[in-house]
Short mmCIF file of C-alpha atoms in Angstrom, two decimals:
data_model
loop_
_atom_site.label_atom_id
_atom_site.label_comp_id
_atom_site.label_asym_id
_atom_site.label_seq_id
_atom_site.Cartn_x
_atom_site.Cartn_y
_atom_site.Cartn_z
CA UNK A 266 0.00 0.00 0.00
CA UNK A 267 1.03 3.71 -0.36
CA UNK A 268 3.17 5.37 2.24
CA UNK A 269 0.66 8.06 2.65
CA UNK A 270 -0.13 8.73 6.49
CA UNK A 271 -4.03 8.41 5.62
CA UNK A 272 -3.25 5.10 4.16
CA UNK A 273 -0.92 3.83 6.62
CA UNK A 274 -3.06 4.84 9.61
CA UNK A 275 -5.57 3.06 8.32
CA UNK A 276 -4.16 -0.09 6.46
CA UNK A 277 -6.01 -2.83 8.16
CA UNK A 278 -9.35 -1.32 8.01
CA UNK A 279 -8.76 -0.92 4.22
CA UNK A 280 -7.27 -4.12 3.88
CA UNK A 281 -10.29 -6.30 5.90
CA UNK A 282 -12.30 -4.33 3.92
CA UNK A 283 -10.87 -4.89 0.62
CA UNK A 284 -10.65 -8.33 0.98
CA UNK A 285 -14.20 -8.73 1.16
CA UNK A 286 -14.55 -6.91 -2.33
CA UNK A 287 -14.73 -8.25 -5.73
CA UNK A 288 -14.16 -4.84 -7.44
CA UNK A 289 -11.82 -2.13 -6.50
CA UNK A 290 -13.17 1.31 -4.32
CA UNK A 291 -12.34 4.45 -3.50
CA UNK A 292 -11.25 5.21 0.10
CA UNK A 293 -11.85 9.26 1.73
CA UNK A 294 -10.44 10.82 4.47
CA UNK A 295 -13.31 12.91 5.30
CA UNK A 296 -11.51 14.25 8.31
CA UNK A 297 -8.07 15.51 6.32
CA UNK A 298 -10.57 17.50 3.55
CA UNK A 299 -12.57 19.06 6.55
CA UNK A 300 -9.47 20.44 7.48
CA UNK A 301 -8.31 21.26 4.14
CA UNK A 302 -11.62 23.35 3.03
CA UNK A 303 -11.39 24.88 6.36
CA UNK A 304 -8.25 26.40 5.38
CA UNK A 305 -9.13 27.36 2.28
CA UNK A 306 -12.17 29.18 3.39
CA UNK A 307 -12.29 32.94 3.43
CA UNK A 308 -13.63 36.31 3.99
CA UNK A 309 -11.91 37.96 1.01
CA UNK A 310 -12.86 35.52 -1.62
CA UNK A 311 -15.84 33.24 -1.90
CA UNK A 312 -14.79 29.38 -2.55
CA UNK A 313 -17.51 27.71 -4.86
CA UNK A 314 -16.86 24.03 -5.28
CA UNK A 315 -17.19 22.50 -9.30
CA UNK A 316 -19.02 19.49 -8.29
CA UNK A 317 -18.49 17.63 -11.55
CA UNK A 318 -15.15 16.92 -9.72
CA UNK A 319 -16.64 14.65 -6.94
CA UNK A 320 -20.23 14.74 -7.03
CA UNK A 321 -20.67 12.33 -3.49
CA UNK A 322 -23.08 12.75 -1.13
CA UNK A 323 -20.32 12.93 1.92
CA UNK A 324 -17.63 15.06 -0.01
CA UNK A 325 -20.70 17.52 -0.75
CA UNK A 326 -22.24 17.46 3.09
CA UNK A 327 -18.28 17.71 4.32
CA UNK A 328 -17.79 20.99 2.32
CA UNK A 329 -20.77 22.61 3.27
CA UNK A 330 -20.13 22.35 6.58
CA UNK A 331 -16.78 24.22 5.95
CA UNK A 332 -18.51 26.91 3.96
CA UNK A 333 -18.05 25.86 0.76
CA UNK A 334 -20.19 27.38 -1.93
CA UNK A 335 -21.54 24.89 -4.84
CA UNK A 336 -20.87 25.46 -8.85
CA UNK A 337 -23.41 23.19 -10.67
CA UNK A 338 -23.64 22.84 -13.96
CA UNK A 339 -26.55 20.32 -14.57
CA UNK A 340 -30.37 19.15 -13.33
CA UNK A 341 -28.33 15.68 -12.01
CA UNK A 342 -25.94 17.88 -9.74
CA UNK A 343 -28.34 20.16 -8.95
CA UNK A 344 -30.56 17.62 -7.24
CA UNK A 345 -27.84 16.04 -6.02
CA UNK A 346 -26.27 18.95 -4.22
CA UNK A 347 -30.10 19.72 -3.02
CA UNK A 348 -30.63 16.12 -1.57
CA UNK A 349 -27.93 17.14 1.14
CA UNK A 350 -29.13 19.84 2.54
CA UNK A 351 -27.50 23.04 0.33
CA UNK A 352 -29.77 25.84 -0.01
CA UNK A 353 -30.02 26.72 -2.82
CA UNK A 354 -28.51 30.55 -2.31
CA UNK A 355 -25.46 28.58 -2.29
CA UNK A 356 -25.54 27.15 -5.69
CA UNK A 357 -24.48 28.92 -9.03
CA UNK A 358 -25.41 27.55 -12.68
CA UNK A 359 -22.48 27.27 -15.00
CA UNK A 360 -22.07 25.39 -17.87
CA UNK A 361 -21.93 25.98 -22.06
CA UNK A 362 -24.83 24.13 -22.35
CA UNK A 363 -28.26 25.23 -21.10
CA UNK A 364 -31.40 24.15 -22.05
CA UNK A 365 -34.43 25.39 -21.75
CA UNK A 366 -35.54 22.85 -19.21
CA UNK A 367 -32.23 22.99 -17.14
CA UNK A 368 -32.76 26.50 -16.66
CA UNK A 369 -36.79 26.23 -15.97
CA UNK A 370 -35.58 23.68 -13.50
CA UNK A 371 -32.98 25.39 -11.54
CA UNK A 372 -35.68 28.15 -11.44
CA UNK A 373 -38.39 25.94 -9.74
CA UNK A 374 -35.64 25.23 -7.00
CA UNK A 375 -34.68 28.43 -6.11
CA UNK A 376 -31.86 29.46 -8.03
CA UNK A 377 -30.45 33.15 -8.10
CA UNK A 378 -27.00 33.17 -9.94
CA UNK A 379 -26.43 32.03 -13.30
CA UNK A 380 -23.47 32.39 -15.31
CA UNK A 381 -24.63 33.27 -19.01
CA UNK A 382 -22.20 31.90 -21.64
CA UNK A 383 -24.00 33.21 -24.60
CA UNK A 384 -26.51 35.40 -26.19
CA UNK A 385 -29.15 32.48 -26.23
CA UNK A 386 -28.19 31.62 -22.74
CA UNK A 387 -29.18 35.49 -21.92
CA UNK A 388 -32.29 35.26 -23.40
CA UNK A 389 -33.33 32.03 -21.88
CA UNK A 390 -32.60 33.47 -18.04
CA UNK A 391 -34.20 36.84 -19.09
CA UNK A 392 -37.43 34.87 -20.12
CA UNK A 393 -37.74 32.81 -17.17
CA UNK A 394 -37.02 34.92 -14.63
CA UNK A 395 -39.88 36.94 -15.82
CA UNK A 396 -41.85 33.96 -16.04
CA UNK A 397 -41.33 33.04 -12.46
CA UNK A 398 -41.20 36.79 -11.06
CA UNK A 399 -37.63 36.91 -9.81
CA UNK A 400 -34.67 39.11 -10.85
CA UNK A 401 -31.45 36.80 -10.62
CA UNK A 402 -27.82 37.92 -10.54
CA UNK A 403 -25.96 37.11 -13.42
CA UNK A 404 -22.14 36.74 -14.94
CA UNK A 405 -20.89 37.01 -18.62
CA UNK A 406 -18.55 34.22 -19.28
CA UNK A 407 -15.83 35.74 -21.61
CA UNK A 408 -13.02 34.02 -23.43
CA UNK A 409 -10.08 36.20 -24.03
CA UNK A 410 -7.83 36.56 -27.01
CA UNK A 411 -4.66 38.42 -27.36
CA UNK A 412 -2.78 40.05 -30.21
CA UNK A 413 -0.78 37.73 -32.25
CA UNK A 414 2.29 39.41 -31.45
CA UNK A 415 1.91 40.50 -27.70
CA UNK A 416 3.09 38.81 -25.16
CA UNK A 417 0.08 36.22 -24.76
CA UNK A 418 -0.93 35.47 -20.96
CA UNK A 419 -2.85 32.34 -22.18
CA UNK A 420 -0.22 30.72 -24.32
CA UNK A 421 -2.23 30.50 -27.62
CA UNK A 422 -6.06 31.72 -28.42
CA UNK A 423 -7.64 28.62 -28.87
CA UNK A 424 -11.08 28.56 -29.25
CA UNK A 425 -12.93 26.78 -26.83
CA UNK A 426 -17.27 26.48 -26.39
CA UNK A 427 -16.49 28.82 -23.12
CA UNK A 428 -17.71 32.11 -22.96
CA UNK A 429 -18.05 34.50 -25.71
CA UNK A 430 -15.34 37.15 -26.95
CA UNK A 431 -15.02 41.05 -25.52
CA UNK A 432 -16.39 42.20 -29.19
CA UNK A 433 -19.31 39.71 -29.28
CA UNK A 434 -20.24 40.53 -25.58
CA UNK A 435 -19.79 44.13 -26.77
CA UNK A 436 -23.08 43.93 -29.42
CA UNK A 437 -25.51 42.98 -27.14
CA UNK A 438 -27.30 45.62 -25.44
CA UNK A 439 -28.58 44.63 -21.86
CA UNK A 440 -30.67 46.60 -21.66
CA UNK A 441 -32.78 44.43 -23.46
CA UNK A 442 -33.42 42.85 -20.43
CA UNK A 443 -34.96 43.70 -18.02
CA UNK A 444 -35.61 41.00 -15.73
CA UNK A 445 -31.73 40.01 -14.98
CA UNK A 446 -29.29 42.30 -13.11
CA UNK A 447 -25.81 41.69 -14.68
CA UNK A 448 -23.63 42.01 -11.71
CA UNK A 449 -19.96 40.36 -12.77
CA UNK A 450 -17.47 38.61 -15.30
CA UNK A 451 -16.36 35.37 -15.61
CA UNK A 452 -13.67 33.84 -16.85
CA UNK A 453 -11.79 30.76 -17.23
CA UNK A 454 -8.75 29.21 -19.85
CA UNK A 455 -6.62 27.82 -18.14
CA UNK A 456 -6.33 24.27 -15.87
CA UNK A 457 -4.60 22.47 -13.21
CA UNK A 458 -2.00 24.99 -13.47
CA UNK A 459 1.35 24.19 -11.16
CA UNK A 460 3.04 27.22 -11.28
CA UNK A 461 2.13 30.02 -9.26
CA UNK A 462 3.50 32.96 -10.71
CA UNK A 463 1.89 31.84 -13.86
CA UNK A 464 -1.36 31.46 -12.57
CA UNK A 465 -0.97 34.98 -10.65
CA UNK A 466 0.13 36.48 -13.85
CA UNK A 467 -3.08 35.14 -15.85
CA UNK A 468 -5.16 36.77 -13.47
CA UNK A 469 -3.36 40.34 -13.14
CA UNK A 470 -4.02 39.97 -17.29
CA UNK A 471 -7.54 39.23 -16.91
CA UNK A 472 -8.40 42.34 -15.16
CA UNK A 473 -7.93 45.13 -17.53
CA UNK A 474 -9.68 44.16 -20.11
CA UNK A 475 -12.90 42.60 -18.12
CA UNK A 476 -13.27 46.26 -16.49
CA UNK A 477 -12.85 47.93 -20.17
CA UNK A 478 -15.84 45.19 -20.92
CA UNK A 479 -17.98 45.86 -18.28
CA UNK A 480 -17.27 49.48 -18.98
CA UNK A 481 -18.35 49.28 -22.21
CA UNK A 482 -21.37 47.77 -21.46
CA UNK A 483 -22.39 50.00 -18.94
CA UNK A 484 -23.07 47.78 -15.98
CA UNK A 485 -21.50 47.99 -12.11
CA UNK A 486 -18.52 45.05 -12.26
CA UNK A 487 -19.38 44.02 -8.81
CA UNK A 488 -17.93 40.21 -9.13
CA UNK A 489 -15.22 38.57 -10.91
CA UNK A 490 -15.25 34.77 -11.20
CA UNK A 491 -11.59 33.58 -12.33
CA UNK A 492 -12.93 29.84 -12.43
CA UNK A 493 -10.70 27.61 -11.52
CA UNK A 494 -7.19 25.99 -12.78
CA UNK A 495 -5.45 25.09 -9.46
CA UNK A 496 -3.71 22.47 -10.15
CA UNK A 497 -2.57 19.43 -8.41
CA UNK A 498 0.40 17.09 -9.26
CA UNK A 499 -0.73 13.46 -10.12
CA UNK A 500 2.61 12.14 -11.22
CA UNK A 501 4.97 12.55 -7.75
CA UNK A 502 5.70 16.02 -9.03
CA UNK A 503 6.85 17.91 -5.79
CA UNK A 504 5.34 21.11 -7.14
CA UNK A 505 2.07 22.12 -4.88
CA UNK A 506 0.44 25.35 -4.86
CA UNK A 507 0.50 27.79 -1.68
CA UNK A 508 -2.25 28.67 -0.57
CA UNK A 509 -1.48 31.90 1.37
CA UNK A 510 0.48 33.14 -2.13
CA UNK A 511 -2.40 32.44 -4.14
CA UNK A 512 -4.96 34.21 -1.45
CA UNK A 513 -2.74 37.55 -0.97
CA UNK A 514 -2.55 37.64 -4.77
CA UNK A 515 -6.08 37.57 -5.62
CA UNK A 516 -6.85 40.09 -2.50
CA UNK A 517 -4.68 41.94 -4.86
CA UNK A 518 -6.55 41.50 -7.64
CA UNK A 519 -9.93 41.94 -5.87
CA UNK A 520 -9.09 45.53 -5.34
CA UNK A 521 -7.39 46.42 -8.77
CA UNK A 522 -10.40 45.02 -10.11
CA UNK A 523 -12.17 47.43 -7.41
CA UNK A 524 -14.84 44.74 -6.92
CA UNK A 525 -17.10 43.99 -3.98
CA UNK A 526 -16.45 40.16 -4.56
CA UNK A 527 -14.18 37.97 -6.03
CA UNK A 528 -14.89 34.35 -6.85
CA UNK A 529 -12.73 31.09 -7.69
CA UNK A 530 -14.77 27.67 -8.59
CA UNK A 531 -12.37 24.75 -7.18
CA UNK A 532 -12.51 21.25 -8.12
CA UNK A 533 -9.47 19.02 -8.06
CA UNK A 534 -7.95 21.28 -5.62
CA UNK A 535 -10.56 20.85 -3.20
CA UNK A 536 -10.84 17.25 -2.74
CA UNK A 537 -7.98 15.35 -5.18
CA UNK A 538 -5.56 14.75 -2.69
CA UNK A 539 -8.05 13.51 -0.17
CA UNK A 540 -9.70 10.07 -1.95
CA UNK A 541 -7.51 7.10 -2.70
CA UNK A 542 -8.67 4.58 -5.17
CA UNK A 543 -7.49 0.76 -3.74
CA UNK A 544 -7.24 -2.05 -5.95
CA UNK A 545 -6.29 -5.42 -4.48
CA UNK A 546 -3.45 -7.24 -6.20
CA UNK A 547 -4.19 -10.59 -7.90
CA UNK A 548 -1.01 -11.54 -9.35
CA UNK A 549 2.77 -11.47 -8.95
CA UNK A 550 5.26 -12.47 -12.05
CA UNK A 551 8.91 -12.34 -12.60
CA UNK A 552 9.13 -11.62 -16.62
CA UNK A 553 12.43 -10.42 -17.72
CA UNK A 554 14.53 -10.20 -14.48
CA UNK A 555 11.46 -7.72 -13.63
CA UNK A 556 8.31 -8.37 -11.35
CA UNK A 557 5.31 -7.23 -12.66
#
């Protein structure tokens, strides 16, 4: 078994247990992540947790008792997130692709924030949140591009289904409607990024031209969502992120941005290093002067 103290501190239990399986399982240390998310947790930014990244019932009831806000992205998670107790003030809609019946739904349960990806998208929250009397708060997902020749934050301007562009957000005219208060930005390239100058660097980049947006489309920028991307090291890499750099530089960025919140959606960082996947071994060979 692995060397880890979670592991080794609990060997035996694992090991009765496993032998009683046919298939392999995944162990948690529910205590260690308490502690984790409890560290994590702050009054200068607010933690949502992507729950396509563990979507169980005790990971989700662990982090809510930490504080943990929850980024949901379909009906399934949704209800799942619901079934444990989260209200749902604490859940925000994200996602590329919303239909109208994921939207209707999250609605009927009592929704408020919604991250709009697209004109459609828009359209869809403006129409049912007149249909069901409400006025939610809502983000523009944008995907930056840089000049060819500058010095390119992001590495290359792929295109991804995230978000739309500064000039596309640019044409619409909000106030078109009136039954959504646009209240932040959101954005998200990058992933389980190592480095944390790099990742500090993407974000200082990020915040010029999202005020210039919300500038130009005359609305308050009270929130910025930078997503995610913290990564963690799945190959014995030594590299870990700190968290107290990462926190003092988006305080940073919170008030360059001069916003009244700023918002990061974790998912691997949250809970990777916290479930262990156990696999009993069936077979021992010597091929090759090598065992396998």
């Amino acid at each position: 078994m692995s060397h880890h103290p979670f592991i080794e501190k609990n060997q035996q239990v694992i090991a009765d247990f496993s032998a009683t399986q046919d298939v392999p399982f995944y162990a948690y240390d529910i205590d260690g992540l308490a502690q984790h998310i409890n560290q994590l947790v702050n009054d200068d930014i607010k933690l949502w947790f992507a729950v396509k990244a563990n979507p169980l019932s005790s990971i989700i009831k662990t982090l809510a008792s930490q504080g943990m806000q929850f980024d949901v992205a379909s009906s399934g998670e949704l209800d799942q997130v619901l079934a444990q107790g989260v209200k749902p003030e604490h859940i925000l809609n994200t996602g590329p692709a919303k239909s109208l019946a994921q939207i209707t739904h999250f609605f009927e349960q009592g929704v408020s924030v919604f991250v709009a990806e697209s004109v459609n998208q828009l359209a869809l929250i403006n129409q049912q949140a007149k249909e069901f009397g409400v006025v939610p708060s809502i983000l523009l997902r944008v995907q930056l591009r840089f000049e060819q020749d500058s010095d390119n934050p992001l590495g290359g301007n792929e295109l991804t289904p995230f978000g739309l562009g500064v000039d596309e957000w640019k044409e619409v005219d909000l106030s078109h409607y009136q039954h959504i208060n646009v209240v932040g930005l959101h954005i998200f390239q990058w992933g389980n990024m190592l480095e944390a100058d790099a990742l500090i660097d993407l974000w200082q980049a990020m915040i010029a031209p999202l005020k210039s947006l919300a500038i130009a489309l005359e609305f308050e920028l009270a929130v910025l969502d930078l997503g995610g991307g913290l990564g963690v090291a799945y190959d014995g890499d030594d590299r870990r992120l700190d968290w107290e750099t990462l926190k003092q530089a988006l305080i940073n960025v919170k008030a360059q941005a001069g916003v009244d919140e700023l918002w990061l959606e974790l998912g691997r960082f949250a809970v990777a290093e916290y479930g262990y996947y156990i696999n009993r071994v069936v077979d021992v060979k010597n091929n090759y002067q090598q065992d396998l």
